[in-house]
Short mmCIF file of C-alpha atoms and ligand atoms in Angstrom, two decimals:
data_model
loop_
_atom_site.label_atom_id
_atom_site.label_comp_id
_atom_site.label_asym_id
_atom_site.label_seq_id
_atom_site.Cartn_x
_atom_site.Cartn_y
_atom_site.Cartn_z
CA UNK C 9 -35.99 -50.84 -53.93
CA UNK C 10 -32.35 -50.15 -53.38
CA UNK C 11 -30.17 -52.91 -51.76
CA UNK C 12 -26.56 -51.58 -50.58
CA UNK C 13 -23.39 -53.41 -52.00
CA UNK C 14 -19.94 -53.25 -50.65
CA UNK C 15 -18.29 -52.57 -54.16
CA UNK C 16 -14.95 -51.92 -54.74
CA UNK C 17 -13.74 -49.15 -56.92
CA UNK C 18 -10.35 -49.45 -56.78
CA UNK C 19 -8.54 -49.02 -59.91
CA UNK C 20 -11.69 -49.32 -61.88
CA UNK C 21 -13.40 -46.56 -64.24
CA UNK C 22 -15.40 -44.12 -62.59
CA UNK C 23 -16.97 -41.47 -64.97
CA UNK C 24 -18.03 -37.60 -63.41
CA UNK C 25 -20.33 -35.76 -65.97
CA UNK C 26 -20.39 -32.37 -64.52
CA UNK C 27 -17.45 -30.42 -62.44
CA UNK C 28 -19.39 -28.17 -59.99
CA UNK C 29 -19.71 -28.46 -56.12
CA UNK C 30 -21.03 -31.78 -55.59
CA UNK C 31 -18.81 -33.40 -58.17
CA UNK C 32 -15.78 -32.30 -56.26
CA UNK C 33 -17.16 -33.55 -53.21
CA UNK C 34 -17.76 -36.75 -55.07
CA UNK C 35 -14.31 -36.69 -56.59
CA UNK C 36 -12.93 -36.45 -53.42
CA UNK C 37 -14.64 -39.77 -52.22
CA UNK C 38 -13.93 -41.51 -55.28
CA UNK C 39 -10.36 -40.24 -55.34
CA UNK C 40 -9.81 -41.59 -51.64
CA UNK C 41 -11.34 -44.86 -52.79
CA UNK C 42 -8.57 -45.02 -55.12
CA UNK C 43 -11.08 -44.83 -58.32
CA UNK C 44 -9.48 -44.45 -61.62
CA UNK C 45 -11.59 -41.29 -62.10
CA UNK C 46 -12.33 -39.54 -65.72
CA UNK C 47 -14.25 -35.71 -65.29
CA UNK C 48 -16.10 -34.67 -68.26
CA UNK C 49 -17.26 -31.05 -67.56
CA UNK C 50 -17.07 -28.04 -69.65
CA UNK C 51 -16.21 -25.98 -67.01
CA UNK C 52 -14.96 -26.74 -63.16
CA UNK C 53 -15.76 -25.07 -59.68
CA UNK C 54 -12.47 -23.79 -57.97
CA UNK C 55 -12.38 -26.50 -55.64
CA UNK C 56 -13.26 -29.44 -58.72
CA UNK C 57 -9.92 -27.77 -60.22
CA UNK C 58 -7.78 -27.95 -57.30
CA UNK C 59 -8.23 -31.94 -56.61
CA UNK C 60 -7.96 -32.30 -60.45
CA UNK C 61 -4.63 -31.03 -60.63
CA UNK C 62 -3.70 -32.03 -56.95
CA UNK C 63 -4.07 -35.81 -58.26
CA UNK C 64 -3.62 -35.47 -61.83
CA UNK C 65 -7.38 -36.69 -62.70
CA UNK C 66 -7.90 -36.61 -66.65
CA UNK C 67 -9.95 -34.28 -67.70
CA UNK C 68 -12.37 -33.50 -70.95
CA UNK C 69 -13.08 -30.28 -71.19
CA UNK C 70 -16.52 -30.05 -73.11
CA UNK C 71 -20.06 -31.43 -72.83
CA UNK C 72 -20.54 -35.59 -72.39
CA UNK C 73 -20.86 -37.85 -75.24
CA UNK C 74 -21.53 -40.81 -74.64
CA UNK C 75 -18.52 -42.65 -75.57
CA UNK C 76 -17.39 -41.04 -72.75
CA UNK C 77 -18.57 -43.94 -70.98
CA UNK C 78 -16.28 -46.55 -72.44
CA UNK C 79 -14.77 -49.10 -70.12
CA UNK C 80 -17.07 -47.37 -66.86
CA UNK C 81 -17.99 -49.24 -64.14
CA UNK C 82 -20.11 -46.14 -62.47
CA UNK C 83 -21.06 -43.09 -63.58
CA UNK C 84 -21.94 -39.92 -61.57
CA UNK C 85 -23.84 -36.97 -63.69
CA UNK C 86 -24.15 -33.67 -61.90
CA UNK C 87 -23.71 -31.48 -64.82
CA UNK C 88 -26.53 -29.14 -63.46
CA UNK C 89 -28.86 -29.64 -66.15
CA UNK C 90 -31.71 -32.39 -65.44
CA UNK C 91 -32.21 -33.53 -69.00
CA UNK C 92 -28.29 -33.99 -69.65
CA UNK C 93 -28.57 -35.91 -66.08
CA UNK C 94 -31.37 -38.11 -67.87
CA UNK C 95 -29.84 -38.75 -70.77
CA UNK C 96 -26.71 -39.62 -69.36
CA UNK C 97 -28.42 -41.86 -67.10
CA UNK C 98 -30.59 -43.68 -70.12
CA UNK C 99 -27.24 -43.94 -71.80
CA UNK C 100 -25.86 -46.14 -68.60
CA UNK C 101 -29.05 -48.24 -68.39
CA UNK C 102 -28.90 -49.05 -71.97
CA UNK C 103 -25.24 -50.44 -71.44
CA UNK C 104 -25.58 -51.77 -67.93
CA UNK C 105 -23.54 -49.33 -66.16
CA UNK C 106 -24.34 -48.00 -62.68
CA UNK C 107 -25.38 -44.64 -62.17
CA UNK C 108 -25.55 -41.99 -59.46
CA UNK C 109 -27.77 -39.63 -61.23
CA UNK C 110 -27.33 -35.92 -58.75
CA UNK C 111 -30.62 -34.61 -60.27
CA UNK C 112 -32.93 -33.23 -57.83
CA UNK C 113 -35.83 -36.01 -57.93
CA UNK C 114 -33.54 -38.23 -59.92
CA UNK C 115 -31.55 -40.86 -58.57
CA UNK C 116 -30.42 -42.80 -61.42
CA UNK C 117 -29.61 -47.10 -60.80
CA UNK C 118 -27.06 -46.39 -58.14
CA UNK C 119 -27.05 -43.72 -54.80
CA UNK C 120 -24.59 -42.41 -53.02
CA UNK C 121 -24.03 -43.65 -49.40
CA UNK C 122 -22.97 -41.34 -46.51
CA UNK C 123 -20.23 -43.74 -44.70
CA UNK C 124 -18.18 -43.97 -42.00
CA UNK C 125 -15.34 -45.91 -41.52
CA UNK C 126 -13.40 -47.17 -38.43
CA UNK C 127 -10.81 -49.27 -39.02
CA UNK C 128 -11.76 -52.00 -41.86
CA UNK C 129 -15.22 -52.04 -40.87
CA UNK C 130 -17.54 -49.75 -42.95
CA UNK C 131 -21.23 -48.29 -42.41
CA UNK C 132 -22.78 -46.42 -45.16
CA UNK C 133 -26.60 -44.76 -44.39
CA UNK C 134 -28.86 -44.06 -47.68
CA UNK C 135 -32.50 -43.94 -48.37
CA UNK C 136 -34.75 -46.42 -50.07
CA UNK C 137 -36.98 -44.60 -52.02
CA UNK C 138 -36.76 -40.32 -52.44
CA UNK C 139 -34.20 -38.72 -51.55
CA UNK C 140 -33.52 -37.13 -47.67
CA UNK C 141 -29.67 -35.34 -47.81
CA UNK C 142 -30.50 -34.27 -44.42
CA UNK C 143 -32.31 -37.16 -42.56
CA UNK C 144 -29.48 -39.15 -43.80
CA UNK C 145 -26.74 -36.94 -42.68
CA UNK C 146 -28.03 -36.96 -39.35
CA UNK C 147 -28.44 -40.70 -39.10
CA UNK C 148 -24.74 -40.87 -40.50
CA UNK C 149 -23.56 -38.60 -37.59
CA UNK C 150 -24.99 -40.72 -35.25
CA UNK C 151 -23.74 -43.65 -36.29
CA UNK C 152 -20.25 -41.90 -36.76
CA UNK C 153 -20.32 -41.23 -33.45
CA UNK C 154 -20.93 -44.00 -32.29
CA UNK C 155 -17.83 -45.46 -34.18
CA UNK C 156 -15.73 -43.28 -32.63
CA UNK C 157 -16.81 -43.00 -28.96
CA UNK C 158 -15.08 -46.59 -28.67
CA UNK C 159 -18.48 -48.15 -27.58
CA UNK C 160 -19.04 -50.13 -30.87
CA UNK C 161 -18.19 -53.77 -31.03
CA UNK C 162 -15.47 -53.36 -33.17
CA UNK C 163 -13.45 -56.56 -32.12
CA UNK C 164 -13.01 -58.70 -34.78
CA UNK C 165 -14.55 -62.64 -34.16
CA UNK C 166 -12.96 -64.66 -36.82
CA UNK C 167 -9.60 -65.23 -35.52
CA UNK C 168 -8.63 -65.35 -38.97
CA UNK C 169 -6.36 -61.54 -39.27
CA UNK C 170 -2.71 -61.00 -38.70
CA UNK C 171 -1.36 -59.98 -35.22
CA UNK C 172 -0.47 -57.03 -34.24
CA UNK C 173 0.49 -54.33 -32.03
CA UNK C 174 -0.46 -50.64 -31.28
CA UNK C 175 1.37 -48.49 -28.66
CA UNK C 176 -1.40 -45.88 -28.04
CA UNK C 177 -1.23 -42.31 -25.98
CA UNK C 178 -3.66 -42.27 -23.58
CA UNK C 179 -2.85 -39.14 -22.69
CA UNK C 180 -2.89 -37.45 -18.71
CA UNK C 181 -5.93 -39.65 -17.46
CA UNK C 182 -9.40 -38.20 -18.61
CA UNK C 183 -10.83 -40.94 -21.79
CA UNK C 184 -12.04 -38.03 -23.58
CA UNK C 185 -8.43 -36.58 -24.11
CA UNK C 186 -7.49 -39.80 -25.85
CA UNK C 187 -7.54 -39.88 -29.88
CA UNK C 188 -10.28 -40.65 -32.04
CA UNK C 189 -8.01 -43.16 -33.20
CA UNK C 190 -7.16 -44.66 -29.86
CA UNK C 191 -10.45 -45.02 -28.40
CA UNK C 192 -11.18 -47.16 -32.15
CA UNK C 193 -7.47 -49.31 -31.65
CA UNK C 194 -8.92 -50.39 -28.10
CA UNK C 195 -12.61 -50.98 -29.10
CA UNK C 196 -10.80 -53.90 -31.59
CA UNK C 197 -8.31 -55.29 -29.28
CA UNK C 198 -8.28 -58.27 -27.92
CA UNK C 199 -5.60 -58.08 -25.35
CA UNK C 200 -4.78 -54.46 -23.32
CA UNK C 201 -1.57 -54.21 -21.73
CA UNK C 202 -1.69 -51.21 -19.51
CA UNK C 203 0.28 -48.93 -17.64
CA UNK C 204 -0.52 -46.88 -14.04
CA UNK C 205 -0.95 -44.25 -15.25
CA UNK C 206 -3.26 -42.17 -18.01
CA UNK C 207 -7.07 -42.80 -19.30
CA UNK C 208 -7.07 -46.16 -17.45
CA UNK C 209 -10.90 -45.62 -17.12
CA UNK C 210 -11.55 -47.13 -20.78
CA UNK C 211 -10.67 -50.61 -20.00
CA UNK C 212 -13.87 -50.50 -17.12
CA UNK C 213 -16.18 -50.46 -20.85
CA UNK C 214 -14.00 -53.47 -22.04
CA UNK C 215 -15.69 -56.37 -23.67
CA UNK C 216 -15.27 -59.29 -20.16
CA UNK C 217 -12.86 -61.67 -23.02
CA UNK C 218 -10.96 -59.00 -23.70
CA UNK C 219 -7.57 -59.72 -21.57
CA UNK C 220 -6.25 -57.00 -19.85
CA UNK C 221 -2.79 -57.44 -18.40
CA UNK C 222 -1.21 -54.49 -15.69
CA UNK C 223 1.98 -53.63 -16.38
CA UNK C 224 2.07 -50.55 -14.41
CA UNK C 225 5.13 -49.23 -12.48
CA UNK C 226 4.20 -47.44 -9.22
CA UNK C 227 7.81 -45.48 -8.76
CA UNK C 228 9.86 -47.87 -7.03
CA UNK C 229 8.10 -51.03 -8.08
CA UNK C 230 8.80 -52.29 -11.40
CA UNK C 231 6.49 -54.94 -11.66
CA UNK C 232 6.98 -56.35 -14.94
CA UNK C 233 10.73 -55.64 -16.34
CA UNK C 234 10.91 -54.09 -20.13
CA UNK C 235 11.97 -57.17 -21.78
CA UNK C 236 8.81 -58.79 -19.94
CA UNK C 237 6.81 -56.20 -21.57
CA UNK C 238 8.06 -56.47 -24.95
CA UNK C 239 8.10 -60.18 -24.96
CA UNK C 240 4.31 -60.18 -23.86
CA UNK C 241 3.30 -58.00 -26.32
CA UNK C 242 5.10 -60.44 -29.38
CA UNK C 243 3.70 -63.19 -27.98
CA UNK C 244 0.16 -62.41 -28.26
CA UNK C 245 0.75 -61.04 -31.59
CA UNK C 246 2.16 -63.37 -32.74
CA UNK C 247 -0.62 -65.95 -31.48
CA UNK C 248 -3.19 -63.23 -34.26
CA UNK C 249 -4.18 -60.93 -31.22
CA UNK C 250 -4.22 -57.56 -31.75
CA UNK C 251 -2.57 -56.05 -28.98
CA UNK C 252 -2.85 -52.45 -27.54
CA UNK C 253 -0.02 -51.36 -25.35
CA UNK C 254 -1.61 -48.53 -23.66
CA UNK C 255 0.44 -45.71 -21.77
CA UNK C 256 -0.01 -42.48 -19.58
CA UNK C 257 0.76 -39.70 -22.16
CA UNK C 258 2.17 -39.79 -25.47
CA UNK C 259 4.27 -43.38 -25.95
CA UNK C 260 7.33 -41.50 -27.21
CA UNK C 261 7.85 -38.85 -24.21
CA UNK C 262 9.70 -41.26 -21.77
CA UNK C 263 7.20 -43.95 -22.21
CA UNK C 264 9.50 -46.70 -23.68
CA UNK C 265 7.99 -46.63 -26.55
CA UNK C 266 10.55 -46.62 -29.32
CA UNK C 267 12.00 -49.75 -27.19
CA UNK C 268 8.55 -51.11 -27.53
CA UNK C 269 8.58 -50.88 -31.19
CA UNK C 270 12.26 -51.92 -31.97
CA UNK C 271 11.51 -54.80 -30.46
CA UNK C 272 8.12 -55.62 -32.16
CA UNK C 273 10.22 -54.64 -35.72
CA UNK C 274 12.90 -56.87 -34.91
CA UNK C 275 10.28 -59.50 -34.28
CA UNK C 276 8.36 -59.20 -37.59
CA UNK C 277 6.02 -58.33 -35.79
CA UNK C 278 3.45 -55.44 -37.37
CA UNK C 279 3.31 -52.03 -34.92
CA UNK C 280 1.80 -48.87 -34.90
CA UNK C 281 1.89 -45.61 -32.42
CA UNK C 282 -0.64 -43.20 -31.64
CA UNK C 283 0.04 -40.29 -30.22
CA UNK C 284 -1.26 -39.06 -27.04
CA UNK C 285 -1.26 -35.71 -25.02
CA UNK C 286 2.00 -35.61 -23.48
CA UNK C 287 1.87 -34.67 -19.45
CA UNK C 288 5.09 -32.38 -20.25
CA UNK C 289 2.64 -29.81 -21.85
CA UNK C 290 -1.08 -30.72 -20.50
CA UNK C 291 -0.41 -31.10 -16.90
CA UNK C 292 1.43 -27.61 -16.56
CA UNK C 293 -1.65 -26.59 -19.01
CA UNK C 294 -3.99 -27.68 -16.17
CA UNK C 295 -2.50 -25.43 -13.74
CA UNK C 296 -2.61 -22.34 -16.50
CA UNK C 297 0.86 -22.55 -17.05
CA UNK C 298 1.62 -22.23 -20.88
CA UNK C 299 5.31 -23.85 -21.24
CA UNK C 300 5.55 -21.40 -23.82
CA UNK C 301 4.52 -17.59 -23.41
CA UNK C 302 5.28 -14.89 -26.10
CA UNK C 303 7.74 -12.59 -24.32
CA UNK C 304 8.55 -14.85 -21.27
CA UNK C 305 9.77 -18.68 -22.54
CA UNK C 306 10.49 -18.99 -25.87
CA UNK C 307 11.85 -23.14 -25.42
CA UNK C 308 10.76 -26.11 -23.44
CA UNK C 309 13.29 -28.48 -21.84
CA UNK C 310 11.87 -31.63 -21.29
CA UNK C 311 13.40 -33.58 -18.51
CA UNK C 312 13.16 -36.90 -16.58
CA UNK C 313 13.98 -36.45 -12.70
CA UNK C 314 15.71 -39.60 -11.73
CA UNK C 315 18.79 -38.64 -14.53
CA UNK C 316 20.19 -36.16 -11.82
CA UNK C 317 21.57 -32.61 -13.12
CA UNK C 318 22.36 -32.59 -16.58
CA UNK C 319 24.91 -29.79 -17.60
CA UNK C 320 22.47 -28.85 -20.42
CA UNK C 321 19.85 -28.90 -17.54
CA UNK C 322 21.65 -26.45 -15.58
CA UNK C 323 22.15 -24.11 -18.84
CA UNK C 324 18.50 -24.49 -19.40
CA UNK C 325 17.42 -23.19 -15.60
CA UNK C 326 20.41 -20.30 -16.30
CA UNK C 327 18.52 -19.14 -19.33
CA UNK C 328 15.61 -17.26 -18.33
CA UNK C 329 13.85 -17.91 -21.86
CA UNK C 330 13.90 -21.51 -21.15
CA UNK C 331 11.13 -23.76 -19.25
CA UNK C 332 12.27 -26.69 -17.77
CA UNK C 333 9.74 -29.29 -17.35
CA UNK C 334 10.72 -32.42 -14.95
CA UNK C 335 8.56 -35.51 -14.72
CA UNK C 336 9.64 -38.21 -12.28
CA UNK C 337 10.63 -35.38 -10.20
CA UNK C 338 9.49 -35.82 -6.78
CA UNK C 339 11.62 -37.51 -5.07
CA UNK C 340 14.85 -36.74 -6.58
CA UNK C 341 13.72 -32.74 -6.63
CA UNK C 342 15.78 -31.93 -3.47
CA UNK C 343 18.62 -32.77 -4.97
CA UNK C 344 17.99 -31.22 -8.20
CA UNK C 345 17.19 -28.11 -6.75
CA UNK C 346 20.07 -27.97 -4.18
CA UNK C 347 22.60 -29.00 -7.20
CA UNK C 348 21.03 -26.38 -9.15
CA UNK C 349 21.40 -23.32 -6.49
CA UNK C 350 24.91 -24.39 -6.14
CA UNK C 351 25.73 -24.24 -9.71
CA UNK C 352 24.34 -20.33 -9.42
CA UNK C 353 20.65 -20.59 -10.41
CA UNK C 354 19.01 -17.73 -8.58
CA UNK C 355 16.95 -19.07 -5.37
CA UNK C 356 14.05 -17.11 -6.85
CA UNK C 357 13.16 -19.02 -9.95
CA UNK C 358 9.91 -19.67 -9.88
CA UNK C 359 8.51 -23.46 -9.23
CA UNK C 360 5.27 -25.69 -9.72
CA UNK C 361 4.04 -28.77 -8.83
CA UNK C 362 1.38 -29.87 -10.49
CA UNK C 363 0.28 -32.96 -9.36
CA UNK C 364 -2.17 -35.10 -10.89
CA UNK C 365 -3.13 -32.86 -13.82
CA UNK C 366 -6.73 -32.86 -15.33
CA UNK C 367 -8.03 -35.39 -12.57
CA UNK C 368 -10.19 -34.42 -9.40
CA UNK C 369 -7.45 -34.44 -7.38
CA UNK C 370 -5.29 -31.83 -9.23
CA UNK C 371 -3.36 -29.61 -6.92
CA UNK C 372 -0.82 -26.92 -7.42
CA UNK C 373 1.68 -25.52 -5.31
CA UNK C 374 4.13 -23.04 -5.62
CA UNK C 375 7.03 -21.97 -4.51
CA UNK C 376 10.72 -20.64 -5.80
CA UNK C 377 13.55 -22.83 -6.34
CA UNK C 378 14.85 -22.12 -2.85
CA UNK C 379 11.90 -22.62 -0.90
CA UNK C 380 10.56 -24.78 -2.98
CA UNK C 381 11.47 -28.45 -1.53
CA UNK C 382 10.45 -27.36 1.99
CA UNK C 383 7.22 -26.05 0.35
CA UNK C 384 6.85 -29.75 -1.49
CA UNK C 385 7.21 -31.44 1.32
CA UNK C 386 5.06 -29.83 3.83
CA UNK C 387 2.36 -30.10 1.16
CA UNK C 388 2.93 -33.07 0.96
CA UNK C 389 3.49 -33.15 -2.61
CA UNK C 390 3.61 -36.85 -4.19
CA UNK C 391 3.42 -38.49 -7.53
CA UNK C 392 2.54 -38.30 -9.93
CA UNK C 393 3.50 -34.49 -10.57
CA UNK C 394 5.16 -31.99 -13.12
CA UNK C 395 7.34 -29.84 -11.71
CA UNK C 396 8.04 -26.84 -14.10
CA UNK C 397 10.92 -24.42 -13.32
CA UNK C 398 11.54 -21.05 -15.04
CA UNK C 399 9.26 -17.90 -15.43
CA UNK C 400 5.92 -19.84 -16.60
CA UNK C 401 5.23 -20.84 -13.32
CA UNK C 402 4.94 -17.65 -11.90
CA UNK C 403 1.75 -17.36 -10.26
CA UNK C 404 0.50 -14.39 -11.98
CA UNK C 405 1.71 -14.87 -15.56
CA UNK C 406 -1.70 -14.85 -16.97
CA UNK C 407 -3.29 -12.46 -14.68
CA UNK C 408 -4.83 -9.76 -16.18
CA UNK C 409 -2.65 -6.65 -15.63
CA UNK C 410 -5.17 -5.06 -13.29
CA UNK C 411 -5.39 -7.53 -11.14
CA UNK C 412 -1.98 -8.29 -10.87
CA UNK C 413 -1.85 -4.20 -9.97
CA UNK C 414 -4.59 -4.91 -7.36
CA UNK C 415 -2.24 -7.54 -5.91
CA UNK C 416 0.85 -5.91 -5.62
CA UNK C 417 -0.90 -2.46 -4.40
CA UNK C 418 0.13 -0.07 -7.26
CA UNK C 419 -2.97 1.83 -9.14
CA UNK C 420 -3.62 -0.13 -12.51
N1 SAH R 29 4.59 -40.83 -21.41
C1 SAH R 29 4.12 -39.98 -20.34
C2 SAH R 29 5.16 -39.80 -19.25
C3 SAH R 29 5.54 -41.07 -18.53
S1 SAH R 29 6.62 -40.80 -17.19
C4 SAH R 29 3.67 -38.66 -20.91
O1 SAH R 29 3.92 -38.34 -22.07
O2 SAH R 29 2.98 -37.94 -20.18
C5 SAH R 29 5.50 -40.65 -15.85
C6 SAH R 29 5.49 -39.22 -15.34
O3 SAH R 29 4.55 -38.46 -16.08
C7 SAH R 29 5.02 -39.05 -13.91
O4 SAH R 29 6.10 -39.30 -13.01
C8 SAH R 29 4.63 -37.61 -13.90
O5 SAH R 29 5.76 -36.78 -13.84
C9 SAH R 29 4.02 -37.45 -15.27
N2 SAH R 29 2.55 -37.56 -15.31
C10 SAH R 29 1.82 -38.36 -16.09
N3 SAH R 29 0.51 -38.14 -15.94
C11 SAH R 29 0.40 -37.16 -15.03
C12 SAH R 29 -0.70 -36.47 -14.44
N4 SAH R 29 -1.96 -36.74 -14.78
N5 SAH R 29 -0.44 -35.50 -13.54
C13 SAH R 29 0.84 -35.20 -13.20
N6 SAH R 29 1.90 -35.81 -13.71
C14 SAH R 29 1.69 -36.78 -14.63
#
């Protein structure tokens, strides 16, 4: 009968007899569990070396005695030779120390446990009685996946933790081009203050208590101000919610997200970012435009659209190496463009609108900087939308060359 513990090994003596394959794999758990780890091994695998002198783990370079043991709380024996694994594991019994015993058809007082962790919760999978490496690696998966998809009830239901806040990238829309980490942040939040935009479609699998507040700007409409936002978000935190602020995109790439956290900071109040998939790069992606292309762009300028014509905008749209990349660019894109052709951009720069990237409704259209506002606007192009300008977003950059032959008539 096995029974499974959670046991803490940090800072506490954990001994490895052997330094082959599975004792670095071992080592590594231990390590991350912040053992204090002793190897006793005559000789190491390559990869056993490399974490021993990546984290400075002592070291005895010769066969296990048992004094070894001293002061252990666990011991691991993989030395690759059953009767050392034995007698290493009679040694342990003898002086009530657990042991992992790697032996095939051993298992010694203690077994491994394949685990998963998300957040501070932890599952480990291990077998009763025998041994199955491979039934219980494939129960593990499944339960790993589970953690992750964001369907587990990870919320926490003693009210008894610290609040907090998490500004999380929910990248262009689609849930399963959010993080790992995000989909784990929102499975444990209690409150979900949300933009418009992005992977709105996980709070639909929301738990019905967890309280979702819209603070979503349609353009035009600001329908809760910033300091409304930020002051929301302390509030609950500071009443022990934990609070995910989630946005369209990355939080950082105009998402007012470092105002966001300077105000939780300034508030003692604990905050954390995740990234997401920016639309600058995966909505032009959508359409097959790369913002960078070997040969053809070798920058990205990143630009909002209500800020007007920048003079380092207008260098960037001069320099045929540069892609300029405007979101919030649909309405004020007349002017752009018309300031832009004055200030000597040629009227042929290419131009796409991409609007509403990776959704169903994704549409491109393109045009040249001088056609293209007449072209936007009997499209009917609307937000939201990236519009990028520069030689990217011609339409036959990724064409293969004889195709782009066949279209221009010339043999290829
Ligand atoms: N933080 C976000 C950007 C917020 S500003 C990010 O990193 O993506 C909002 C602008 O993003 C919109 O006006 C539009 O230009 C762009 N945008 C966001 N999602 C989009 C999508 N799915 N398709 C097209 N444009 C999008």
């Amino acid at each position: 009968m096995t029974t499974m513990l959670g046991v803490s090994l940090d800072g506490r003596r954990v001994v490895l007899a052997g330094g082959g394959s599975v004792a670095a794999r071992r080592l590594r758990r231990f390590l991350d569990e912040r053992a204090d780890v002793l190897v006793v091994a005559p000789d190491l695998a390559a990869e056993t070396q490399q974490l021993i002198a990546d984290h400075d783990v002592p070291w005895h370079a010769r066969a296990i005695v048992e004094s070894d043991l001293d002061g252990a709380w666990l011991v691991h024996t993989a030395t690759g030779d059953s009767a050392v694994d034995a007698r290493v594991s009679a040694w342990c019994e003898a002086r009530r120390t657990f042991c992992i015993n790697a032996s095939v058809g051993a298992h010694g007082s203690a077994r491994m446990t394949a685990q998963s962790r998300a957040g501070d919760v932890l599952v480990g999978v291990t077998s009763d009685a025998g041994v199955d490496p491979r039934r219980t690696a494939r129960v593990h998966r499944s339960v790993r996946e589970l953690l992750e998809s964001g369907r587990a009830p990870l919320r926490r239901v003693r009210g008894d933790a610290a609040g907090s806040v998490a500004l999380i990238g929910g990248g262009p829309g689609p849930v399963d081009l959010m993080t790992l980490r995000a989909r784990r942040l929102i499975a444990e939040a209690d409150v979900v203050v949300a933009d418009r935009l992005g992977a709105t479609a996980v709070l639909d699998e929301l738990e019905p208590d967890v309280e979702v507040i819209h603070v979503g700007k349609a353009p035009g409409h600001h329908t809760v101000m910033q300091d409304g936002i930020n002051d929301l978000l302390i509030a609950h935190a500071r009443a022990g919610k934990r609070v995910v602020r989630l946005k369209g995109g990355d939080p950082f790439v105009y998402g007012r997200g470092g105002e966001e956290v300077s105000a939780c900071l300034a508030a003692g109040v604990p905050v954390d970012v995740v990234p997401g998939v920016t639309s600058a790069v995966s909505v032009p992606q959508a359409a097959g435009i790369p913002v960078t292309h070997r040969g053809v762009a070798s920058s990205v300028h990143v630009i909002n659209g209500q800020s007007g014509l920048s003079p380092a905008t207008v260098a960037s749209l001069r320099d045929p190496a540069v892609t300029t990349v405007m979101l919030m660019g649909v309405r004020a894109f007349d002017g752009i463009a018309r300031a832009a052709l004055d200030a000597g951009i040629p009227a042929n720069t290419p131009v796409a609108f991409v609007e509403n990237g990776h959704t169903i409704r994704q549409r491109t259209t393109r045009a040249t900087l001088g056609d293209a506002g007449d072209a936007a606007r009997s499209a009917g192009v609307a937000n939201p939308a990236v519009i990028v300008i520069g030689e990217v977003a011609r339409p036959d950059l990724l064409l293969p060359a004889h195709a782009v032959a066949a279209r221009e008539g010339t043999p290829g």
